[in-house]
């Protein structure tokens, strides 16, 4: 993609945090189509919520973008029912034509009047399993790398369904989201790459710390609690 390419925000979704499952923490993964223009703040859409800010939301994960292109694959694989529409995975923004293999960490986009930057891929968790009623969904998100990505907000603004999303700057063309997400979730990357990623200023601090550990040879990570 180039700075001349633009895409349409086909879906814009927000939702409140609420109790979903007995004995489990609250969740805001259940989102619905936003009505009218939405104010985008430094920590996300004003009308959106995250239940546990220690693992969701915050400035580095203010907005989750998920390619609607993946829905056909999930349906063909029997993981979601035919006709399932975007927002089934708790995303805020849905588009066609932008994929994890084509966007890069650090990419800056104009969306509506706001300016955002890709900070990291998504680390799927057990809430995705509960929400979709598929015990392997989080694991498959991770395996297929169909995770989407998160934005930090550089300039607040107003965003509406139907607005365009356009690339403004690409400071790290060598680090596609799919490549970095695979390295992070699987711990499978050369130490020299991990060292470079640990120093990549555009990457979210939590992921930089993880790559610093990998660069030191510590590739063991217990994901059982996250994946459920």
mmCIF file with all atom_site columns, C-alpha atoms in Angstrom:
data_model
loop_
_atom_site.group_PDB
_atom_site.id
_atom_site.type_symbol
_atom_site.label_atom_id
_atom_site.label_alt_id
_atom_site.label_comp_id
_atom_site.label_asym_id
_atom_site.label_entity_id
_atom_site.label_seq_id
_atom_site.pdbx_PDB_ins_code
_atom_site.Cartn_x
_atom_site.Cartn_y
_atom_site.Cartn_z
_atom_site.occupancy
_atom_site.B_iso_or_equiv
_atom_site.pdbx_formal_charge
_atom_site.auth_seq_id
_atom_site.auth_comp_id
_atom_site.auth_asym_id
_atom_site.auth_atom_id
_atom_site.pdbx_PDB_model_num
ATOM 1   C CA . UNK A 1 1   ? 0.000   0.000   0.000  1.00 0.00 ? 1   UNK A CA 1
ATOM 2   C CA . UNK A 1 2   ? 1.058   3.611   -0.570 1.00 0.00 ? 2   UNK A CA 1
ATOM 3   C CA . UNK A 1 3   ? 0.195   7.019   0.757  1.00 0.00 ? 3   UNK A CA 1
ATOM 4   C CA . UNK A 1 4   ? -2.171  7.376   -2.198 1.00 0.00 ? 4   UNK A CA 1
ATOM 5   C CA . UNK A 1 5   ? -4.264  4.368   -1.186 1.00 0.00 ? 5   UNK A CA 1
ATOM 6   C CA . UNK A 1 6   ? -7.336  4.952   0.943  1.00 0.00 ? 6   UNK A CA 1
ATOM 7   C CA . UNK A 1 7   ? -9.806  2.542   2.479  1.00 0.00 ? 7   UNK A CA 1
ATOM 8   C CA . UNK A 1 8   ? -13.270 2.885   3.921  1.00 0.00 ? 8   UNK A CA 1
ATOM 9   C CA . UNK A 1 9   ? -14.158 2.393   7.567  1.00 0.00 ? 9   UNK A CA 1
ATOM 10  C CA . UNK A 1 10  ? -17.018 0.001   6.942  1.00 0.00 ? 10  UNK A CA 1
ATOM 11  C CA . UNK A 1 11  ? -17.724 -0.665  10.604 1.00 0.00 ? 11  UNK A CA 1
ATOM 12  C CA . UNK A 1 12  ? -17.200 1.331   13.794 1.00 0.00 ? 12  UNK A CA 1
ATOM 13  C CA . UNK A 1 13  ? -18.004 -0.467  17.052 1.00 0.00 ? 13  UNK A CA 1
ATOM 14  C CA . UNK A 1 14  ? -18.135 0.395   20.749 1.00 0.00 ? 14  UNK A CA 1
ATOM 15  C CA . UNK A 1 15  ? -19.453 -1.258  23.878 1.00 0.00 ? 15  UNK A CA 1
ATOM 16  C CA . UNK A 1 16  ? -19.600 -1.102  27.686 1.00 0.00 ? 16  UNK A CA 1
ATOM 17  C CA . UNK A 1 17  ? -17.882 -3.426  30.104 1.00 0.00 ? 17  UNK A CA 1
ATOM 18  C CA . UNK A 1 18  ? -20.294 -5.809  31.807 1.00 0.00 ? 18  UNK A CA 1
ATOM 19  C CA . UNK A 1 19  ? -20.492 -9.146  33.586 1.00 0.00 ? 19  UNK A CA 1
ATOM 20  C CA . UNK A 1 20  ? -20.715 -11.863 30.952 1.00 0.00 ? 20  UNK A CA 1
ATOM 21  C CA . UNK A 1 21  ? -19.790 -15.181 32.572 1.00 0.00 ? 21  UNK A CA 1
ATOM 22  C CA . UNK A 1 22  ? -20.345 -16.418 36.115 1.00 0.00 ? 22  UNK A CA 1
ATOM 23  C CA . UNK A 1 23  ? -17.150 -16.469 38.143 1.00 0.00 ? 23  UNK A CA 1
ATOM 24  C CA . UNK A 1 24  ? -15.199 -14.648 35.430 1.00 0.00 ? 24  UNK A CA 1
ATOM 25  C CA . UNK A 1 25  ? -14.027 -11.026 35.191 1.00 0.00 ? 25  UNK A CA 1
ATOM 26  C CA . UNK A 1 26  ? -16.171 -8.491  33.349 1.00 0.00 ? 26  UNK A CA 1
ATOM 27  C CA . UNK A 1 27  ? -15.600 -7.929  29.635 1.00 0.00 ? 27  UNK A CA 1
ATOM 28  C CA . UNK A 1 28  ? -16.276 -5.296  26.980 1.00 0.00 ? 28  UNK A CA 1
ATOM 29  C CA . UNK A 1 29  ? -15.679 -7.625  24.032 1.00 0.00 ? 29  UNK A CA 1
ATOM 30  C CA . UNK A 1 30  ? -19.364 -7.493  23.058 1.00 0.00 ? 30  UNK A CA 1
ATOM 31  C CA . UNK A 1 31  ? -19.534 -4.390  20.855 1.00 0.00 ? 31  UNK A CA 1
ATOM 32  C CA . UNK A 1 32  ? -22.247 -2.952  18.633 1.00 0.00 ? 32  UNK A CA 1
ATOM 33  C CA . UNK A 1 33  ? -22.309 -0.514  15.736 1.00 0.00 ? 33  UNK A CA 1
ATOM 34  C CA . UNK A 1 34  ? -21.672 3.053   16.851 1.00 0.00 ? 34  UNK A CA 1
ATOM 35  C CA . UNK A 1 35  ? -24.425 5.547   16.143 1.00 0.00 ? 35  UNK A CA 1
ATOM 36  C CA . UNK A 1 36  ? -23.147 8.705   14.494 1.00 0.00 ? 36  UNK A CA 1
ATOM 37  C CA . UNK A 1 37  ? -19.713 10.367  14.745 1.00 0.00 ? 37  UNK A CA 1
ATOM 38  C CA . UNK A 1 38  ? -17.503 9.153   17.593 1.00 0.00 ? 38  UNK A CA 1
ATOM 39  C CA . UNK A 1 39  ? -14.984 11.149  19.583 1.00 0.00 ? 39  UNK A CA 1
ATOM 40  C CA . UNK A 1 40  ? -11.581 9.422   19.635 1.00 0.00 ? 40  UNK A CA 1
ATOM 41  C CA . UNK A 1 41  ? -9.525  10.223  22.739 1.00 0.00 ? 41  UNK A CA 1
ATOM 42  C CA . UNK A 1 42  ? -5.974  9.219   23.651 1.00 0.00 ? 42  UNK A CA 1
ATOM 43  C CA . UNK A 1 43  ? -7.325  6.051   25.290 1.00 0.00 ? 43  UNK A CA 1
ATOM 44  C CA . UNK A 1 44  ? -9.966  5.095   22.752 1.00 0.00 ? 44  UNK A CA 1
ATOM 45  C CA . UNK A 1 45  ? -13.444 5.996   21.607 1.00 0.00 ? 45  UNK A CA 1
ATOM 46  C CA . UNK A 1 46  ? -15.282 8.018   24.212 1.00 0.00 ? 46  UNK A CA 1
ATOM 47  C CA . UNK A 1 47  ? -18.277 5.664   24.153 1.00 0.00 ? 47  UNK A CA 1
ATOM 48  C CA . UNK A 1 48  ? -16.136 2.514   24.352 1.00 0.00 ? 48  UNK A CA 1
ATOM 49  C CA . UNK A 1 49  ? -14.855 0.721   27.457 1.00 0.00 ? 49  UNK A CA 1
ATOM 50  C CA . UNK A 1 50  ? -12.342 -1.911  28.506 1.00 0.00 ? 50  UNK A CA 1
ATOM 51  C CA . UNK A 1 51  ? -12.924 -3.999  31.597 1.00 0.00 ? 51  UNK A CA 1
ATOM 52  C CA . UNK A 1 52  ? -9.350  -4.710  32.734 1.00 0.00 ? 52  UNK A CA 1
ATOM 53  C CA . UNK A 1 53  ? -6.898  -1.968  31.835 1.00 0.00 ? 53  UNK A CA 1
ATOM 54  C CA . UNK A 1 54  ? -3.947  -4.107  32.954 1.00 0.00 ? 54  UNK A CA 1
ATOM 55  C CA . UNK A 1 55  ? -4.347  -6.230  29.813 1.00 0.00 ? 55  UNK A CA 1
ATOM 56  C CA . UNK A 1 56  ? -6.795  -4.335  27.583 1.00 0.00 ? 56  UNK A CA 1
ATOM 57  C CA . UNK A 1 57  ? -7.042  -0.766  26.370 1.00 0.00 ? 57  UNK A CA 1
ATOM 58  C CA . UNK A 1 58  ? -4.902  2.116   27.530 1.00 0.00 ? 58  UNK A CA 1
ATOM 59  C CA . UNK A 1 59  ? -2.869  4.465   25.303 1.00 0.00 ? 59  UNK A CA 1
ATOM 60  C CA . UNK A 1 60  ? -0.991  1.655   23.507 1.00 0.00 ? 60  UNK A CA 1
ATOM 61  C CA . UNK A 1 61  ? -4.159  -0.300  22.700 1.00 0.00 ? 61  UNK A CA 1
ATOM 62  C CA . UNK A 1 62  ? -6.646  2.514   22.263 1.00 0.00 ? 62  UNK A CA 1
ATOM 63  C CA . UNK A 1 63  ? -8.318  1.131   19.127 1.00 0.00 ? 63  UNK A CA 1
ATOM 64  C CA . UNK A 1 64  ? -8.487  -2.389  17.719 1.00 0.00 ? 64  UNK A CA 1
ATOM 65  C CA . UNK A 1 65  ? -8.663  -2.732  13.939 1.00 0.00 ? 65  UNK A CA 1
ATOM 66  C CA . UNK A 1 66  ? -9.697  -6.083  12.468 1.00 0.00 ? 66  UNK A CA 1
ATOM 67  C CA . UNK A 1 67  ? -9.795  -6.953  8.744  1.00 0.00 ? 67  UNK A CA 1
ATOM 68  C CA . UNK A 1 68  ? -13.296 -7.949  7.684  1.00 0.00 ? 68  UNK A CA 1
ATOM 69  C CA . UNK A 1 69  ? -11.543 -9.995  4.978  1.00 0.00 ? 69  UNK A CA 1
ATOM 70  C CA . UNK A 1 70  ? -10.919 -12.740 7.576  1.00 0.00 ? 70  UNK A CA 1
ATOM 71  C CA . UNK A 1 71  ? -14.578 -13.407 8.306  1.00 0.00 ? 71  UNK A CA 1
ATOM 72  C CA . UNK A 1 72  ? -15.013 -15.573 5.199  1.00 0.00 ? 72  UNK A CA 1
ATOM 73  C CA . UNK A 1 73  ? -12.088 -17.749 6.312  1.00 0.00 ? 73  UNK A CA 1
ATOM 74  C CA . UNK A 1 74  ? -13.450 -18.222 9.831  1.00 0.00 ? 74  UNK A CA 1
ATOM 75  C CA . UNK A 1 75  ? -16.863 -19.136 8.424  1.00 0.00 ? 75  UNK A CA 1
ATOM 76  C CA . UNK A 1 76  ? -15.389 -21.566 5.877  1.00 0.00 ? 76  UNK A CA 1
ATOM 77  C CA . UNK A 1 77  ? -13.465 -23.224 8.709  1.00 0.00 ? 77  UNK A CA 1
ATOM 78  C CA . UNK A 1 78  ? -16.629 -23.582 10.775 1.00 0.00 ? 78  UNK A CA 1
ATOM 79  C CA . UNK A 1 79  ? -15.422 -21.361 13.596 1.00 0.00 ? 79  UNK A CA 1
ATOM 80  C CA . UNK A 1 80  ? -18.211 -18.802 13.279 1.00 0.00 ? 80  UNK A CA 1
ATOM 81  C CA . UNK A 1 81  ? -21.721 -19.233 11.851 1.00 0.00 ? 81  UNK A CA 1
ATOM 82  C CA . UNK A 1 82  ? -22.461 -18.260 8.232  1.00 0.00 ? 82  UNK A CA 1
ATOM 83  C CA . UNK A 1 83  ? -23.513 -14.637 7.991  1.00 0.00 ? 83  UNK A CA 1
ATOM 84  C CA . UNK A 1 84  ? -21.569 -13.516 11.056 1.00 0.00 ? 84  UNK A CA 1
ATOM 85  C CA . UNK A 1 85  ? -20.802 -9.814  10.743 1.00 0.00 ? 85  UNK A CA 1
ATOM 86  C CA . UNK A 1 86  ? -17.829 -7.756  11.976 1.00 0.00 ? 86  UNK A CA 1
ATOM 87  C CA . UNK A 1 87  ? -17.616 -6.923  15.691 1.00 0.00 ? 87  UNK A CA 1
ATOM 88  C CA . UNK A 1 88  ? -17.836 -10.649 16.466 1.00 0.00 ? 88  UNK A CA 1
ATOM 89  C CA . UNK A 1 89  ? -14.269 -10.441 17.786 1.00 0.00 ? 89  UNK A CA 1
ATOM 90  C CA . UNK A 1 90  ? -14.618 -7.220  19.779 1.00 0.00 ? 90  UNK A CA 1
ATOM 91  C CA . UNK A 1 91  ? -12.972 -4.962  17.225 1.00 0.00 ? 91  UNK A CA 1
ATOM 92  C CA . UNK A 1 92  ? -13.535 -1.197  17.010 1.00 0.00 ? 92  UNK A CA 1
ATOM 93  C CA . UNK A 1 93  ? -12.795 -0.706  13.312 1.00 0.00 ? 93  UNK A CA 1
ATOM 94  C CA . UNK A 1 94  ? -13.555 -2.954  10.344 1.00 0.00 ? 94  UNK A CA 1
ATOM 95  C CA . UNK A 1 95  ? -12.282 -2.561  6.769  1.00 0.00 ? 95  UNK A CA 1
ATOM 96  C CA . UNK A 1 96  ? -11.626 -4.583  3.637  1.00 0.00 ? 96  UNK A CA 1
ATOM 97  C CA . UNK A 1 97  ? -8.257  -4.515  1.901  1.00 0.00 ? 97  UNK A CA 1
ATOM 98  C CA . UNK A 1 98  ? -5.923  -3.906  4.844  1.00 0.00 ? 98  UNK A CA 1
ATOM 99  C CA . UNK A 1 99  ? -4.236  -7.045  6.162  1.00 0.00 ? 99  UNK A CA 1
ATOM 100 C CA . UNK A 1 100 ? -1.622  -7.872  8.791  1.00 0.00 ? 100 UNK A CA 1
ATOM 101 C CA . UNK A 1 101 ? 0.835   -8.755  6.030  1.00 0.00 ? 101 UNK A CA 1
ATOM 102 C CA . UNK A 1 102 ? 0.443   -5.344  4.397  1.00 0.00 ? 102 UNK A CA 1
ATOM 103 C CA . UNK A 1 103 ? 0.555   -2.886  7.294  1.00 0.00 ? 103 UNK A CA 1
ATOM 104 C CA . UNK A 1 104 ? 3.599   -2.291  9.475  1.00 0.00 ? 104 UNK A CA 1
ATOM 105 C CA . UNK A 1 105 ? 4.381   -1.456  13.062 1.00 0.00 ? 105 UNK A CA 1
ATOM 106 C CA . UNK A 1 106 ? 4.620   2.321   13.262 1.00 0.00 ? 106 UNK A CA 1
ATOM 107 C CA . UNK A 1 107 ? 2.327   3.008   10.294 1.00 0.00 ? 107 UNK A CA 1
ATOM 108 C CA . UNK A 1 108 ? 0.539   6.324   10.790 1.00 0.00 ? 108 UNK A CA 1
ATOM 109 C CA . UNK A 1 109 ? -2.987  6.697   9.436  1.00 0.00 ? 109 UNK A CA 1
ATOM 110 C CA . UNK A 1 110 ? -5.470  9.513   9.178  1.00 0.00 ? 110 UNK A CA 1
ATOM 111 C CA . UNK A 1 111 ? -8.898  8.209   10.205 1.00 0.00 ? 111 UNK A CA 1
ATOM 112 C CA . UNK A 1 112 ? -11.611 10.819  10.099 1.00 0.00 ? 112 UNK A CA 1
ATOM 113 C CA . UNK A 1 113 ? -9.995  13.866  11.700 1.00 0.00 ? 113 UNK A CA 1
ATOM 114 C CA . UNK A 1 114 ? -7.822  11.772  14.053 1.00 0.00 ? 114 UNK A CA 1
ATOM 115 C CA . UNK A 1 115 ? -4.272  10.547  13.566 1.00 0.00 ? 115 UNK A CA 1
ATOM 116 C CA . UNK A 1 116 ? -3.339  7.044   14.776 1.00 0.00 ? 116 UNK A CA 1
ATOM 117 C CA . UNK A 1 117 ? -0.278  4.786   14.724 1.00 0.00 ? 117 UNK A CA 1
ATOM 118 C CA . UNK A 1 118 ? -0.011  0.986   14.751 1.00 0.00 ? 118 UNK A CA 1
ATOM 119 C CA . UNK A 1 119 ? 1.560   -0.013  18.069 1.00 0.00 ? 119 UNK A CA 1
ATOM 120 C CA . UNK A 1 120 ? 1.274   -3.831  18.163 1.00 0.00 ? 120 UNK A CA 1
ATOM 121 C CA . UNK A 1 121 ? -0.680  -6.873  17.079 1.00 0.00 ? 121 UNK A CA 1
ATOM 122 C CA . UNK A 1 122 ? -3.358  -8.467  19.239 1.00 0.00 ? 122 UNK A CA 1
ATOM 123 C CA . UNK A 1 123 ? -2.594  -11.111 21.841 1.00 0.00 ? 123 UNK A CA 1
ATOM 124 C CA . UNK A 1 124 ? -5.800  -13.169 21.933 1.00 0.00 ? 124 UNK A CA 1
ATOM 125 C CA . UNK A 1 125 ? -7.103  -14.314 25.298 1.00 0.00 ? 125 UNK A CA 1
ATOM 126 C CA . UNK A 1 126 ? -9.657  -16.672 26.797 1.00 0.00 ? 126 UNK A CA 1
ATOM 127 C CA . UNK A 1 127 ? -12.423 -14.058 26.537 1.00 0.00 ? 127 UNK A CA 1
ATOM 128 C CA . UNK A 1 128 ? -12.399 -14.630 22.790 1.00 0.00 ? 128 UNK A CA 1
ATOM 129 C CA . UNK A 1 129 ? -13.132 -18.307 23.441 1.00 0.00 ? 129 UNK A CA 1
ATOM 130 C CA . UNK A 1 130 ? -15.998 -17.489 25.780 1.00 0.00 ? 130 UNK A CA 1
ATOM 131 C CA . UNK A 1 131 ? -17.459 -14.828 23.490 1.00 0.00 ? 131 UNK A CA 1
ATOM 132 C CA . UNK A 1 132 ? -17.427 -17.037 20.380 1.00 0.00 ? 132 UNK A CA 1
ATOM 133 C CA . UNK A 1 133 ? -18.225 -20.222 22.317 1.00 0.00 ? 133 UNK A CA 1
ATOM 134 C CA . UNK A 1 134 ? -15.250 -21.901 20.618 1.00 0.00 ? 134 UNK A CA 1
ATOM 135 C CA . UNK A 1 135 ? -12.616 -23.248 23.018 1.00 0.00 ? 135 UNK A CA 1
ATOM 136 C CA . UNK A 1 136 ? -9.839  -23.041 20.427 1.00 0.00 ? 136 UNK A CA 1
ATOM 137 C CA . UNK A 1 137 ? -10.584 -19.582 19.016 1.00 0.00 ? 137 UNK A CA 1
ATOM 138 C CA . UNK A 1 138 ? -7.835  -17.715 20.890 1.00 0.00 ? 138 UNK A CA 1
ATOM 139 C CA . UNK A 1 139 ? -5.330  -20.415 19.963 1.00 0.00 ? 139 UNK A CA 1
ATOM 140 C CA . UNK A 1 140 ? -6.368  -20.267 16.299 1.00 0.00 ? 140 UNK A CA 1
ATOM 141 C CA . UNK A 1 141 ? -6.187  -16.471 16.247 1.00 0.00 ? 141 UNK A CA 1
ATOM 142 C CA . UNK A 1 142 ? -2.599  -16.851 17.377 1.00 0.00 ? 142 UNK A CA 1
ATOM 143 C CA . UNK A 1 143 ? -1.782  -19.726 15.007 1.00 0.00 ? 143 UNK A CA 1
ATOM 144 C CA . UNK A 1 144 ? -3.266  -18.118 11.879 1.00 0.00 ? 144 UNK A CA 1
ATOM 145 C CA . UNK A 1 145 ? -1.996  -14.603 12.719 1.00 0.00 ? 145 UNK A CA 1
ATOM 146 C CA . UNK A 1 146 ? -5.437  -13.288 11.839 1.00 0.00 ? 146 UNK A CA 1
ATOM 147 C CA . UNK A 1 147 ? -5.291  -11.054 14.906 1.00 0.00 ? 147 UNK A CA 1
ATOM 148 C CA . UNK A 1 148 ? -5.747  -7.513  13.663 1.00 0.00 ? 148 UNK A CA 1
ATOM 149 C CA . UNK A 1 149 ? -3.741  -4.745  15.309 1.00 0.00 ? 149 UNK A CA 1
ATOM 150 C CA . UNK A 1 150 ? -3.910  -1.903  17.796 1.00 0.00 ? 150 UNK A CA 1
ATOM 151 C CA . UNK A 1 151 ? -3.479  1.834   17.385 1.00 0.00 ? 151 UNK A CA 1
ATOM 152 C CA . UNK A 1 152 ? -2.184  4.493   19.719 1.00 0.00 ? 152 UNK A CA 1
ATOM 153 C CA . UNK A 1 153 ? -3.760  7.899   19.137 1.00 0.00 ? 153 UNK A CA 1
ATOM 154 C CA . UNK A 1 154 ? -1.374  10.668  18.064 1.00 0.00 ? 154 UNK A CA 1
ATOM 155 C CA . UNK A 1 155 ? -4.057  13.296  17.484 1.00 0.00 ? 155 UNK A CA 1
ATOM 156 C CA . UNK A 1 156 ? -7.572  13.080  18.863 1.00 0.00 ? 156 UNK A CA 1
ATOM 157 C CA . UNK A 1 157 ? -10.500 13.708  16.560 1.00 0.00 ? 157 UNK A CA 1
ATOM 158 C CA . UNK A 1 158 ? -13.863 12.580  15.249 1.00 0.00 ? 158 UNK A CA 1
ATOM 159 C CA . UNK A 1 159 ? -14.372 9.308   13.393 1.00 0.00 ? 159 UNK A CA 1
ATOM 160 C CA . UNK A 1 160 ? -17.485 8.038   11.641 1.00 0.00 ? 160 UNK A CA 1
ATOM 161 C CA . UNK A 1 161 ? -18.472 4.923   9.775  1.00 0.00 ? 161 UNK A CA 1
ATOM 162 C CA . UNK A 1 162 ? -17.869 5.661   6.103  1.00 0.00 ? 162 UNK A CA 1
ATOM 163 C CA . UNK A 1 163 ? -14.809 7.829   6.748  1.00 0.00 ? 163 UNK A CA 1
ATOM 164 C CA . UNK A 1 164 ? -11.635 7.033   4.882  1.00 0.00 ? 164 UNK A CA 1
ATOM 165 C CA . UNK A 1 165 ? -8.472  5.636   6.427  1.00 0.00 ? 165 UNK A CA 1
ATOM 166 C CA . UNK A 1 166 ? -5.303  6.687   4.644  1.00 0.00 ? 166 UNK A CA 1
ATOM 167 C CA . UNK A 1 167 ? -1.618  5.963   5.209  1.00 0.00 ? 167 UNK A CA 1
ATOM 168 C CA . UNK A 1 168 ? 0.311   9.110   6.126  1.00 0.00 ? 168 UNK A CA 1
ATOM 169 C CA . UNK A 1 169 ? 3.756   7.740   7.008  1.00 0.00 ? 169 UNK A CA 1
ATOM 170 C CA . UNK A 1 170 ? 5.555   4.375   7.142  1.00 0.00 ? 170 UNK A CA 1
ATOM 171 C CA . UNK A 1 171 ? 8.684   4.663   9.347  1.00 0.00 ? 171 UNK A CA 1
ATOM 172 C CA . UNK A 1 172 ? 9.285   0.890   9.665  1.00 0.00 ? 172 UNK A CA 1
ATOM 173 C CA . UNK A 1 173 ? 8.635   -0.776  6.292  1.00 0.00 ? 173 UNK A CA 1
ATOM 174 C CA . UNK A 1 174 ? 10.658  -3.862  7.259  1.00 0.00 ? 174 UNK A CA 1
ATOM 175 C CA . UNK A 1 175 ? 8.353   -4.849  10.111 1.00 0.00 ? 175 UNK A CA 1
ATOM 176 C CA . UNK A 1 176 ? 4.891   -5.965  8.918  1.00 0.00 ? 176 UNK A CA 1
ATOM 177 C CA . UNK A 1 177 ? 2.412   -6.588  11.703 1.00 0.00 ? 177 UNK A CA 1
ATOM 178 C CA . UNK A 1 178 ? 2.165   -10.293 10.781 1.00 0.00 ? 178 UNK A CA 1
ATOM 179 C CA . UNK A 1 179 ? 5.934   -10.753 11.076 1.00 0.00 ? 179 UNK A CA 1
ATOM 180 C CA . UNK A 1 180 ? 6.172   -9.026  14.448 1.00 0.00 ? 180 UNK A CA 1
ATOM 181 C CA . UNK A 1 181 ? 3.069   -10.726 15.824 1.00 0.00 ? 181 UNK A CA 1
ATOM 182 C CA . UNK A 1 182 ? 4.384   -14.146 14.828 1.00 0.00 ? 182 UNK A CA 1
ATOM 183 C CA . UNK A 1 183 ? 7.692   -13.413 16.539 1.00 0.00 ? 183 UNK A CA 1
ATOM 184 C CA . UNK A 1 184 ? 5.951   -12.188 19.677 1.00 0.00 ? 184 UNK A CA 1
ATOM 185 C CA . UNK A 1 185 ? 3.308   -14.878 20.049 1.00 0.00 ? 185 UNK A CA 1
ATOM 186 C CA . UNK A 1 186 ? 5.501   -17.803 19.077 1.00 0.00 ? 186 UNK A CA 1
ATOM 187 C CA . UNK A 1 187 ? 8.868   -16.595 20.368 1.00 0.00 ? 187 UNK A CA 1
ATOM 188 C CA . UNK A 1 188 ? 10.367  -17.778 17.090 1.00 0.00 ? 188 UNK A CA 1
ATOM 189 C CA . UNK A 1 189 ? 12.749  -15.153 15.805 1.00 0.00 ? 189 UNK A CA 1
ATOM 190 C CA . UNK A 1 190 ? 16.494  -14.723 15.537 1.00 0.00 ? 190 UNK A CA 1
ATOM 191 C CA . UNK A 1 191 ? 18.095  -13.012 18.517 1.00 0.00 ? 191 UNK A CA 1
ATOM 192 C CA . UNK A 1 192 ? 19.335  -10.215 16.278 1.00 0.00 ? 192 UNK A CA 1
ATOM 193 C CA . UNK A 1 193 ? 15.736  -9.551  15.184 1.00 0.00 ? 193 UNK A CA 1
ATOM 194 C CA . UNK A 1 194 ? 14.512  -9.671  18.770 1.00 0.00 ? 194 UNK A CA 1
ATOM 195 C CA . UNK A 1 195 ? 17.214  -7.186  19.759 1.00 0.00 ? 195 UNK A CA 1
ATOM 196 C CA . UNK A 1 196 ? 16.160  -4.837  16.964 1.00 0.00 ? 196 UNK A CA 1
ATOM 197 C CA . UNK A 1 197 ? 12.490  -5.132  17.912 1.00 0.00 ? 197 UNK A CA 1
ATOM 198 C CA . UNK A 1 198 ? 13.330  -4.458  21.563 1.00 0.00 ? 198 UNK A CA 1
ATOM 199 C CA . UNK A 1 199 ? 14.700  -1.103  20.434 1.00 0.00 ? 199 UNK A CA 1
ATOM 200 C CA . UNK A 1 200 ? 11.912  -0.261  17.969 1.00 0.00 ? 200 UNK A CA 1
ATOM 201 C CA . UNK A 1 201 ? 10.470  2.962   19.376 1.00 0.00 ? 201 UNK A CA 1
ATOM 202 C CA . UNK A 1 202 ? 7.196   2.611   17.455 1.00 0.00 ? 202 UNK A CA 1
ATOM 203 C CA . UNK A 1 203 ? 6.468   -0.749  19.089 1.00 0.00 ? 203 UNK A CA 1
ATOM 204 C CA . UNK A 1 204 ? 4.413   -0.816  22.301 1.00 0.00 ? 204 UNK A CA 1
ATOM 205 C CA . UNK A 1 205 ? 6.608   -0.887  25.465 1.00 0.00 ? 205 UNK A CA 1
ATOM 206 C CA . UNK A 1 206 ? 5.228   -4.226  26.635 1.00 0.00 ? 206 UNK A CA 1
ATOM 207 C CA . UNK A 1 207 ? 6.213   -5.918  23.387 1.00 0.00 ? 207 UNK A CA 1
ATOM 208 C CA . UNK A 1 208 ? 9.632   -4.261  23.408 1.00 0.00 ? 208 UNK A CA 1
ATOM 209 C CA . UNK A 1 209 ? 10.252  -5.728  26.883 1.00 0.00 ? 209 UNK A CA 1
ATOM 210 C CA . UNK A 1 210 ? 9.163   -9.161  25.666 1.00 0.00 ? 210 UNK A CA 1
ATOM 211 C CA . UNK A 1 211 ? 11.584  -8.994  22.754 1.00 0.00 ? 211 UNK A CA 1
ATOM 212 C CA . UNK A 1 212 ? 14.359  -7.887  25.099 1.00 0.00 ? 212 UNK A CA 1
ATOM 213 C CA . UNK A 1 213 ? 13.816  -11.127 27.051 1.00 0.00 ? 213 UNK A CA 1
ATOM 214 C CA . UNK A 1 214 ? 13.862  -13.145 23.814 1.00 0.00 ? 214 UNK A CA 1
ATOM 215 C CA . UNK A 1 215 ? 17.076  -11.412 22.763 1.00 0.00 ? 215 UNK A CA 1
ATOM 216 C CA . UNK A 1 216 ? 18.619  -12.583 26.034 1.00 0.00 ? 216 UNK A CA 1
ATOM 217 C CA . UNK A 1 217 ? 17.627  -16.174 25.243 1.00 0.00 ? 217 UNK A CA 1
ATOM 218 C CA . UNK A 1 218 ? 14.527  -16.357 27.426 1.00 0.00 ? 218 UNK A CA 1
ATOM 219 C CA . UNK A 1 219 ? 11.952  -17.725 24.994 1.00 0.00 ? 219 UNK A CA 1
ATOM 220 C CA . UNK A 1 220 ? 9.821   -19.554 27.564 1.00 0.00 ? 220 UNK A CA 1
ATOM 221 C CA . UNK A 1 221 ? 6.470   -17.940 28.290 1.00 0.00 ? 221 UNK A CA 1
ATOM 222 C CA . UNK A 1 222 ? 3.466   -19.447 30.061 1.00 0.00 ? 222 UNK A CA 1
ATOM 223 C CA . UNK A 1 223 ? 0.450   -18.620 27.907 1.00 0.00 ? 223 UNK A CA 1
ATOM 224 C CA . UNK A 1 224 ? -1.972  -21.052 29.584 1.00 0.00 ? 224 UNK A CA 1
ATOM 225 C CA . UNK A 1 225 ? -3.679  -18.343 31.653 1.00 0.00 ? 225 UNK A CA 1
ATOM 226 C CA . UNK A 1 226 ? -4.092  -15.986 28.683 1.00 0.00 ? 226 UNK A CA 1
ATOM 227 C CA . UNK A 1 227 ? -5.302  -18.596 26.222 1.00 0.00 ? 227 UNK A CA 1
ATOM 228 C CA . UNK A 1 228 ? -7.494  -20.350 28.772 1.00 0.00 ? 228 UNK A CA 1
#
